[in-house]
Backbone as a ProteinNet text record, in pm:
[ID]
protein_1_A
[PRIMARY]
MKKLILLGAPGAGKGTQAEIISEKLNIPIISTGNILKKAMRDETPLGLEAASYVNSGTLVPDPVIIGIIKERLSESDCQNGYILDGVPRTIAQAEALDEMGVEVSDVVSIETSDETIIGRLTGRVVCSECGASYHKVNNPPKKEGVCDRCGGELVTRSDDTEETVLKRLSTYHETTEQLKDFYLNKGKLTLINGEQEISRIAEELLESLGVLSE
[TERTIARY]
88.7	-1.9	76.1	64.1	161	77.9	131.6	87.2	192.3	181.3	290.4	277.1	397.7	410.9	520.1	481	577	617.1	760.2	818.7	890.3	915.7	985.2	931.6	1014	984.4	857.1	797.8	677.5	732.7	671.6	706.2	808.4	826.9	915.6	856.6	728.1	649.8	579.3	553.5	482.3	345.1	270.2	127.6	129.2	217	226	261.1	349.1	394.9	291.2	219.4	108.8	-12.3	-24.3	-121.9	-77.5	38.7	95.5	88	123	112	-22.9	-110.4	-242.4	-308.2	-286.3	-341.4	-270.2	-138.3	-65.4	-116.9	-129.1	-154.1	-308.8	-389	-532.9	-558.5	-478.8	-498.9	-531	-599.9	-642.1	-532.2	-538.1	-462	-539.7	-493	-569	-515	-579.5	-545.4	-601.1	-496.6	-544.9	-656.9	-621.1	-711.8	-858.8	-861.7	-987.9	-1071.6	-1011.6	-1088.7	-1132.3	-1044.2	-1078.1	-1203.2	-1212.4	-1325.5	-1448.7	-1427.2	-1549.6	-1602	-1514.8	-1551.9	-1631.1	-1593.9	-1656.8	-1790.1	-1795.5	-1922	-2015.1	-1963	-2060.3	-2096.3	-2034.3	-2070.9	-2041.5	-1940.4	-1893.1	-1851.4	-1839.9	-1797.3	-1653.3	-1556.9	-1434.5	-1440.1	-1524.1	-1540.1	-1592.6	-1686.1	-1748.3	-1634.9	-1553.4	-1447.4	-1344.8	-1312.2	-1221.1	-1276.5	-1404.4	-1476.3	-1484	-1476.3	-1465.7	-1329.5	-1230.7	-1100.1	-1097.8	-1134.8	-1129	-1210.9	-1338.7	-1417.6	-1366.5	-1288	-1223	-1093.5	-1048.4	-924	-796.7	-809.3	-686.7	-658.6	-544	-504.4	-559.9	-612.7	-672.1	-554.6	-576.9	-466	-436.8	-307.5	-271.5	-357.5	-395.5	-479.7	-610.3	-665.9	-798.7	-773.4	-680.3	-638.4	-612.2	-514.7	-490.3	-613.5	-700.8	-819	-901.1	-915.3	-1004.6	-932.3	-801.7	-729.7	-756	-738.3	-763.8	-898.2	-1008.6	-1135.6	-1146.7	-1089.6	-1084.5	-1009.8	-910.3	-828.8	-906	-1001.7	-1081.7	-1189.6	-1203.1	-1297.9	-1243.6	-1340.9	-1308.4	-1211.7	-1207.3	-1114.3	-968.9	-946	-806.1	-758.1	-837.6	-794.4	-677.8	-657.5	-536.1	-423.5	-426.3	-321	-364.3	-278.6	-317.8	-185	-206.6	-109.6	-140.7	-70.4	-89.6	-30.9	-116.6	-84.5	-103.7	2.1	-18.6	-1.8	35.8	61.5	148.9	248	282.4	375.1	361.1	454.4	555.3	530.9	619.3	640.3	753.1	785.3	667.9	607.2	477.5	385.6	351.3	251.2	280.4	422.5	460.5	437	480.5	470.4	314.4	225.4	90.8	21.6	72.3	24.2	72.6	186.1	230.3	141.6	128.3	48.4	-96.5	-152.6	-292.4	-313.4	-191	-202.5	-210.6	-180.9	-195.1	-57.7	-87.6	39.3	98.4	230.1	308.7	404.4	399	496	614.1	596.8	701.9	697	824.4	837.3	937.4	901.5	992.5	999.7	1126.8	1152.3	1207	1145.1	1184.1	1283.5	1414.2	1509	1534.3	1511.1	1515.7	1571.9	1662.3	1731.6	1627.7	1674.2	1584.3	1576.4	1683.7	1687	1594.7	1581.4	1491	1343.5	1326.1	1193.2	1142.4	1223.2	1178.3	1126.9	1210.9	1175.4	1045.1	1033.9	909.6	779.9	791.5	675	630.4	728.6	681.9	633.4	644.7	577.6	462	423.7	317.2	179.8	91.7	-52.6	-135.5	-244.2	-322.9	-465.2	-532.9	-681.4	-768.7	-847.3	-936.7	-1045.1	-1069.5	-1171	-1117.3	-1026.4	-977.4	-835.3	-769.6	-636.8	-516.5	-536.6	-430.8	-323.3	-210.3	-97.9	-16	6.6	74.8	200.1	283.4	389.2	391	398	390.4	503.7	615.1	728.8	744.3	758.4	794.3	689.9	563.7	450	322.6	318.3	203.1	77.7	-31.8	-166.4	-168.2	-258.1	-266.9	-320	-409.1	-471.8	-438.5	-387.7	-344.2	-461.3	-444.3	-540.3	-651.3	-642.8	-748.7	-696.3	-751	-711.7	-735.7	-639.8	-655.2	-769.1	-756.8	-833.3	-991.8	-1021	-1170.4	-1214.1	-1113.5	-1158	-1171.9	-1130.3	-1142.9	-1046.5	-1068.6	-973.3	-841.1	-730.1	-598.9	-558.5	-517.7	-482.3	-352.3	-292.1	-165.9	-195.1	-149.1	-164.4	-107	-172.5	-122.6	10.5	29.5	145.8	258.7	264.3	365.4	456.8	445.7	535.9	677.2	794	918.8	936.6	885.7	897.8	840.3	709.7	636.2	706.5	760.1	818.6	937.8	1018.8	1127.3	1094.8	976.4	930.2	890.4	825.1	774.5	898.3	996.1	1119.6	1198.2	1192.1	1254.4	1181.2	1047	963.6	976.9	998.5	1009.4	1152	1253.9	1385.4	1394.6	1323.9	1328.8	1239.9	1130.6	1036.5	1029.7	966.4	930.8	1045.9	1152	1278.3	1317.7	1304.9	1354	1286.1	1179.4	1102.3	1192	1281.6	1365.3	1448.4	1503.2	1572.1	1482.2	1372	1273.4	1244.5	1216.5	1171.2	1300.3	1415.5	1541	1569.5	1558	1577.6	1473.9	1362.6	1264.3	1283.2	1388	1421.1	1311.4	1244	1137.7	1163.8	1277.9	1304.5	1380.9	1324.5	1405.3	1407.9	1540.8	1558.1	1551.8	1486.5	1475.6	1524.3	1598.8	1645.7	1525.6	1493.2	1374.8	1420.9	1543.7	1590.6	1569.4	1520.5	1510	1367.8	1342	1213.9	1107.4	980.1	873.7	864.6	879.7	856.7	973.6	1096.7	1210.2	1197	1146.4	1121.3	1012.2	914.5	805.8	855.2	949.9	1007.1	1081.8	1175.9	1246.4	1171.2	1056.6	975	917	856.1	774.1	870	996.4	1098.9	1120.4	1139.8	1165.4	1060.4	934.1	822.7	803.2	892.2	883.1	772.3	745	636.8	702.1	674	729.4	668.4	738.5	680.9	624.6	644.7	600.9	444.1
-124.4	0.5	131.1	212.9	332.2	457.1	521.5	644.4	755.6	816	893.2	1041.4	1107.4	1248.3	1274.9	1348.3	1404.9	1537.1	1552.3	1679.3	1720.6	1848.5	1898.6	2046	2122.9	2264.6	2278.5	2388.4	2398.5	2383.1	2306	2268	2150.3	2082.3	1970	1851.4	1857.3	1741.7	1654.7	1704	1629	1589.4	1676.4	1649.1	1546.5	1554.5	1455.5	1308.8	1306.5	1180.3	1129.6	1217.6	1175.1	1091.4	1150.9	1093.9	947.6	940.5	810.1	713	747.1	658.4	623.3	724.7	705.8	603.7	598.2	529.1	369.9	372.3	240.9	166.7	239.9	169.6	186.4	264.3	267	338.9	435.9	515.2	654.1	732.6	860.8	961.9	1070.2	1196.8	1291.3	1311	1404	1536.7	1629.6	1766.7	1858.4	1924.4	2002.8	2103.3	2182	2272.4	2230.6	2114.9	2059.6	2018.8	1948.8	1890.9	2007.2	2121.4	2227.7	2303.9	2315	2375.9	2284.7	2161	2066.5	2072.6	2078.2	2083.5	2204.6	2316.8	2445.7	2432.8	2385.7	2367.4	2269.6	2157.7	2071	2110.9	2233.3	2287.5	2188.8	2105.7	2030.1	2099.9	2065.4	2145.7	2209.9	2132.2	2187.7	2275	2237.5	2332	2463.7	2470.7	2592.7	2675.1	2604	2672.9	2737.2	2657.6	2709.4	2811.2	2811.7	2923.7	3060.7	3040.7	3168.5	3235.9	3155.7	3220.7	3277.6	3200.6	3241.1	3365.9	3373.9	3484.2	3604.3	3594.5	3710.7	3752.7	3674.2	3709.5	3662.2	3573.9	3517.4	3379	3344.7	3201.7	3098.2	2992.2	2874.1	2808.6	2804.2	2744.2	2592.6	2555.7	2429.5	2318	2329.2	2219.7	2204.1	2296.8	2293.4	2218.8	2265.5	2201.7	2053.9	2010.1	1880.4	1799.4	1868.4	1788.6	1749.9	1844.6	1825	1718.7	1713.6	1601.6	1470.6	1467.7	1344.2	1294.9	1380	1329.3	1264.9	1330.7	1283.2	1143.2	1130.2	1004.7	890.1	920.7	817.9	749	814	755.5	634	554	421.4	411.3	510.2	515.5	513.5	567.9	588.1	460.1	352.8	248.2	166.8	173.9	96.3	203.1	325.5	423.1	553.3	638.9	769.3	848.7	955	1049.3	1196.5	1249.5	1381.3	1484.7	1584.3	1682	1811.2	1899.1	2025.5	2037.7	1933.2	1934.8	1814.2	1827.5	1943.5	2029.5	2168.9	2272.3	2327.7	2290.2	2342.1	2231.6	2258.9	2163	2168.6	2274.2	2283.5	2196.4	2196.9	2109.6	1963.7	1932.8	1795.3	1750.6	1823.2	1788.2	1764.7	1850.5	1849.1	1713.5	1677.1	1545.1	1438	1437.7	1327.5	1332.6	1463.9	1461	1414.7	1439.5	1391.4	1260.6	1192.7	1046.3	1022.9	1111.7	1096.3	1020.6	899.7	805.5	845.7	838.4	855.6	737.4	662.8	541.5	585.3	673.9	700.9	850.8	914.4	1052.7	1048.8	1108.4	1112.1	1255.2	1303.6	1434.3	1428.8	1494.6	1504.4	1626.2	1600.4	1706.5	1768.3	1903.5	1957.1	2099.4	2144.7	2267.4	2396.5	2501.7	2628.7	2659.4	2640.2	2672.1	2591	2464.1	2376.3	2412.3	2436.1	2478.2	2603.9	2706.1	2833.6	2797.7	2711.1	2675	2597.3	2513	2434	2520	2595.7	2668.3	2781	2846.1	2946.7	2892.1	2763	2698	2606	2621.5	2531.3	2584.1	2486.9	2513.8	2419.1	2451	2362.2	2363.7	2249.4	2240.8	2325.1	2403.9	2496.4	2411.1	2286.5	2201.3	2101.1	2012.3	1909.6	1943.7	2044.6	2073.6	2002.5	1918.1	1839.4	1937.9	1908.7	1986.6	1947	2042.3	2011.2	2111.4	2080.9	2168.8	2188.6	2310.2	2342.1	2274.1	2240.6	2176.3	2036.7	2012.7	1885.1	1790.6	1833.4	1743.9	1807.1	1831.9	1900.7	1806.4	1863.4	1787.1	1735.2	1628.9	1578.3	1687	1769.5	1879.9	2020.6	2107.8	2237.4	2305.8	2332.2	2407.3	2327.2	2184.4	2107.7	1986.2	1981.5	1863.6	1729.6	1650.6	1510.4	1441.3	1472	1384.7	1419.8	1544.6	1587.5	1676.1	1720	1812.8	1965.3	1996.4	2127.8	2214.9	2341.8	2446.1	2455.8	2455.5	2475.2	2621	2663.7	2805.6	2822.9	2936.2	2964.9	3018.5	2968.4	3020.4	3156.4	3232.2	3372.9	3377.7	3270.9	3261	3185.4	3170.2	3106.5	3207.3	3336	3435.4	3398.6	3451.6	3418.2	3493.7	3613.4	3693.6	3605.8	3570.9	3490.5	3345.8	3302.4	3163.1	3175.9	3283.6	3311.5	3326.9	3397	3422.9	3281.1	3207.3	3078.5	2977.4	2983.1	2910.6	2952	3077	3132.4	3083.5	3097.9	3042.3	2890.7	2816.2	2674.9	2647.6	2708.4	2694.9	2728.1	2828.9	2882	2795.2	2731.8	2665.7	2513.4	2484.5	2349.7	2254.6	2303.3	2215	2165.3	2229.2	2185.9	2050.3	2027.4	1895.4	1762	1782.6	1671	1633.9	1715.1	1666.9	1601.8	1665.7	1615.5	1472.1	1438.1	1301.2	1211.6	1267.1	1185.5	1134.6	1221.7	1172.5	1070.2	1053.9	941.7	828.7	828.4	722.9	691.4	801.2	777.4	857.9	921.3	1007.6	929.4	947	902.4	1026.3	1045.4	1145.2	1084.8	1152	1112.5	1232	1199.9	1303.4	1340.9	1482.9	1525.6	1584.1	1577.1	1636.8	1534.7	1417.3	1305	1320.5	1243.7	1225.3	1187.7	1230.9	1199.4	1047.1	968	821.7	761.2	822.3	766.1	806.7	919	976	869.5	849.2	751.3	620.2	563	441.8	430.4	531.9	534.4	554.1	624.8	649.1	522.7	460.3	331.4	230.9	231.1	120.1	154.4	289	332.1	292.4	283.1	235.2	80.8	11.9	-125.7	-169.5	-96.1	-137.2	-140.6	-246.5	-266.1	-161.2	-96.6	9.7	-46.7	-183.4	-237.6	-255.4
2.4	-1	1.8	-95.5	-114.5	-69.2	22.6	74.9	50.2	-65.1	-123.1	-130.7	-102.8	-113.6	-229	-318.4	-423	-395.8	-382.8	-362.2	-493.8	-504.2	-618.7	-650.8	-716.1	-736.8	-830.2	-833.5	-921.7	-1056.2	-1128.4	-1277.6	-1286.7	-1171.7	-1175.3	-1235.4	-1258.5	-1316.3	-1225.4	-1098.3	-997	-1044.7	-1108.5	-1152.4	-1246	-1349.8	-1457	-1397.7	-1299.4	-1250.8	-1158.2	-1078.6	-987.2	-1078.5	-1197.4	-1284.2	-1331.3	-1367.1	-1403.3	-1297.8	-1168.3	-1052.5	-1014.1	-1022.5	-985	-1069.3	-1204.4	-1304.4	-1288.5	-1259.5	-1239.1	-1123.8	-1014.3	-884.9	-847.9	-924.4	-893.4	-751.5	-734.4	-613.1	-642.7	-565.9	-589.2	-559.2	-639.2	-611.1	-529.8	-412.1	-315.5	-321.2	-391.6	-420.6	-298.7	-233.3	-122.2	-165.7	-272.6	-314.4	-345.6	-405.9	-446.1	-329.8	-240.9	-124.1	-26.5	-21.1	55.8	-8.1	-126.2	-197.5	-169.5	-190.2	-175.1	-18.9	72.6	210.5	242.2	182.9	201.8	119.9	4.4	-65.9	-0.4	56.8	130.9	264.6	320.4	453.5	557.5	543.4	654.2	778.7	894.7	999.4	979.9	925.9	904.8	772.5	690.2	573.3	597.7	699.2	746.9	817.1	891.1	964.9	864	755.2	650.7	585	558.2	474	561.2	689.9	773.6	753.8	740.6	710.6	579.8	483.5	327.6	312	369	360.8	419.8	529.6	583.1	528	431.8	348.9	421.7	522.3	594.8	555.9	583	539.9	638.9	575.3	652.2	743.4	862.9	950.6	907.9	930.7	903.5	959.2	1098.2	1159.6	1087.7	1030.4	970.6	826.8	754.2	627.6	640.4	749.1	769.5	821.1	896.9	935.4	808.7	721.6	596.7	513.9	515.5	438.1	509.6	645.6	718.2	691.2	691.3	656.2	523	429.5	290.7	271.8	346.6	339	407.6	485	546.8	453	338.6	248.4	178.7	127.6	78.4	-29.4	-121.7	-234.6	-193	-67.5	-13.8	61.7	67.5	162.4	106.1	-35.1	-87.7	-118.8	-58.9	-87.2	-143.4	-146.6	-208.1	-236.2	-310.4	-340.5	-293.8	-211.3	-160.2	-253.4	-295.8	-389.2	-323.8	-312.7	-251.6	-101.8	-43.6	101.4	137	221.4	296.5	214.1	249.6	185.3	280.9	404.5	502.3	610.6	690.8	798.4	896.3	926.4	1022.7	966.7	829.1	786.8	793.3	765	778.7	922.6	1009.5	1166.6	1190.8	1143.4	1152.4	1103.5	988	941.8	1025.9	1074.4	1169.4	1300.6	1354.5	1487.1	1465.7	1345.1	1327.3	1264.8	1260.4	1226.1	1083.5	989.5	842.9	801.2	755.1	732.5	598	582.8	467	452.5	347.4	333.9	251.9	155.3	62	27.3	18.6	-29.5	-136.2	-255.3	-366.8	-416.7	-426.7	-462.6	-611.5	-700.8	-842.4	-850	-866.1	-868.1	-1013.3	-1018.2	-1139	-1133.3	-1222.4	-1203.9	-1223.7	-1167.8	-1185.8	-1336.2	-1408.3	-1560.3	-1620.7	-1591.4	-1658.2	-1625.4	-1495.4	-1447.7	-1519.1	-1538.7	-1600.1	-1750.9	-1824.6	-1961.2	-1974.1	-1870.3	-1867.1	-1847.3	-1739.6	-1696.2	-1783	-1857.6	-1943.9	-2073.3	-2083.3	-2217.2	-2171.7	-2047.1	-1999.6	-2027.7	-2065.8	-2075.8	-1995.4	-1934.8	-1859.7	-1898.2	-1872.6	-1908.2	-1810.8	-1875	-1796.2	-1728.8	-1768.4	-1704.8	-1610.5	-1638.8	-1556.5	-1492.3	-1543.7	-1476.5	-1527	-1635.1	-1695.7	-1753	-1740.6	-1767.2	-1894.9	-1980.4	-2118.8	-2134.4	-2223.1	-2252.9	-2413	-2457	-2599.6	-2675.1	-2611.4	-2677.4	-2638.5	-2495.5	-2443.2	-2429.4	-2411	-2389.9	-2456.6	-2585.1	-2644.5	-2652.9	-2650.8	-2668	-2810.8	-2828.3	-2956.7	-3059.3	-3010.5	-3085.4	-3016.5	-3085.4	-3023.6	-2952	-2819.4	-2753.9	-2701.5	-2703.4	-2667.9	-2575.5	-2464	-2369.4	-2424.2	-2418.1	-2469.5	-2383.2	-2253.1	-2165.8	-2160.6	-2160.7	-2147.7	-2259.7	-2344.3	-2452.7	-2418.8	-2282.9	-2234.7	-2310.3	-2293	-2342.4	-2266	-2342.7	-2277.5	-2268.5	-2149	-2124.7	-2059.8	-2063.7	-2008.2	-1862.8	-1759.5	-1623.4	-1606.1	-1523.6	-1509.5	-1435.6	-1358.5	-1265	-1339.9	-1468.2	-1548.1	-1622.6	-1580.8	-1642.9	-1570.4	-1639.5	-1582.8	-1454	-1429.7	-1302.8	-1197	-1220.1	-1111.3	-1092.3	-1201.9	-1172.8	-1085.6	-1102.2	-1014.1	-875.1	-851.4	-706.8	-648.8	-727.8	-672.9	-639.3	-729	-704.9	-580.8	-552.2	-437.5	-304.6	-307.4	-206.2	-186.3	-286.1	-287.7	-200.5	-251.3	-194.3	-44.7	-6	131.5	225.6	177.8	265.7	226.3	120.3	86.1	73.1	15.9	-6.2	127.5	234.8	364.7	407.5	340	358.7	318.8	238.1	196.1	322.2	390.8	516.8	611.1	630.1	724.6	696.7	572.4	536.2	521.3	488	480.8	615.2	720.2	856.5	903.2	838.2	865.3	791.7	685.6	601.1	492.6	456.9	352.9	226.9	210.9	85.9	-12.6	-141.1	-246.2	-350.9	-410.8	-508.3	-656.2	-741.7	-883.9	-970.6	-1069.3	-1164	-1248.6	-1229	-1319	-1447.4	-1475.7	-1601.8	-1722.3	-1692.3	-1792.2	-1868.7	-1960.5	-2033.1	-1927.5	-1959.8	-1869.4	-1842.1	-1955.5	-1935.1	-1854.4	-1858.3	-1782.6	-1632.1	-1608	-1464.5	-1407.8	-1479.1	-1437.2	-1402.4	-1494.6	-1467	-1352.3	-1323.1	-1205	-1076.8	-1085.9	-976.2	-932.2	-1036.6	-1009.4	-953.7	-1004.1	-957.1	-801.8	-764.8	-637.1	-534	-592.6	-509	-514.7	-575.3	-589.2	-676.2	-772.4	-879.5	-1010.7	-1078.3	-1215.8	-1309.4	-1386.4	-1478.7	-1611.5	-1632.2	-1753.8	-1750.5
[MASK]
++++++++++++++++++++++++++++++++++++++++++++++++++++++++++++++++++++++++++++++++++++++++++++++++++++++++++++++++++++++++++++++++++++++++++++++++++++++++++++++++++++++++++++++++++++++++++++++++++++++++++++++++++++++

């Protein structure tokens, strides 16, 4: 049973690899943003609490976010494992996951240079409907401007300008990258070379999880 966290800078390919792993292992991708929105929409107790922060323009505290995640992980489709997407982003969130009993079996960091990230993100387009990610050069859709998966329109994200990408990379190096040492000390961290082709990264990642890539 794999309970996985994927680490890596924005644009390292975490979303693409999460989709490959999800399909291979038949486990869900748990997106923090999506489940937070759903909890607020469904007006669950934690969702209502989160909404009070969102509506007042303040950040949702980590315990509320982790609580919503824990609720989601108790659902039946997570019983054989899951992939956490978008959390943890900080040491505090990682410690909160531990304290609330959210289990993690494997942590994989996709290692990619800042130069490669900049090239990837400034050429990235995403589906406006399902969120699938493509690249104009490295991973183009079968039909220009149209998502292969759902037929939705592909758009360029407003935060994929070079200036914004540099700011996001700075934030990653200052905060999220510290998680590598956190999970290394727990004996759960594996590093994967993210400069390779998507298929090769997937192969190495699946091998690191003890899953045959064939």
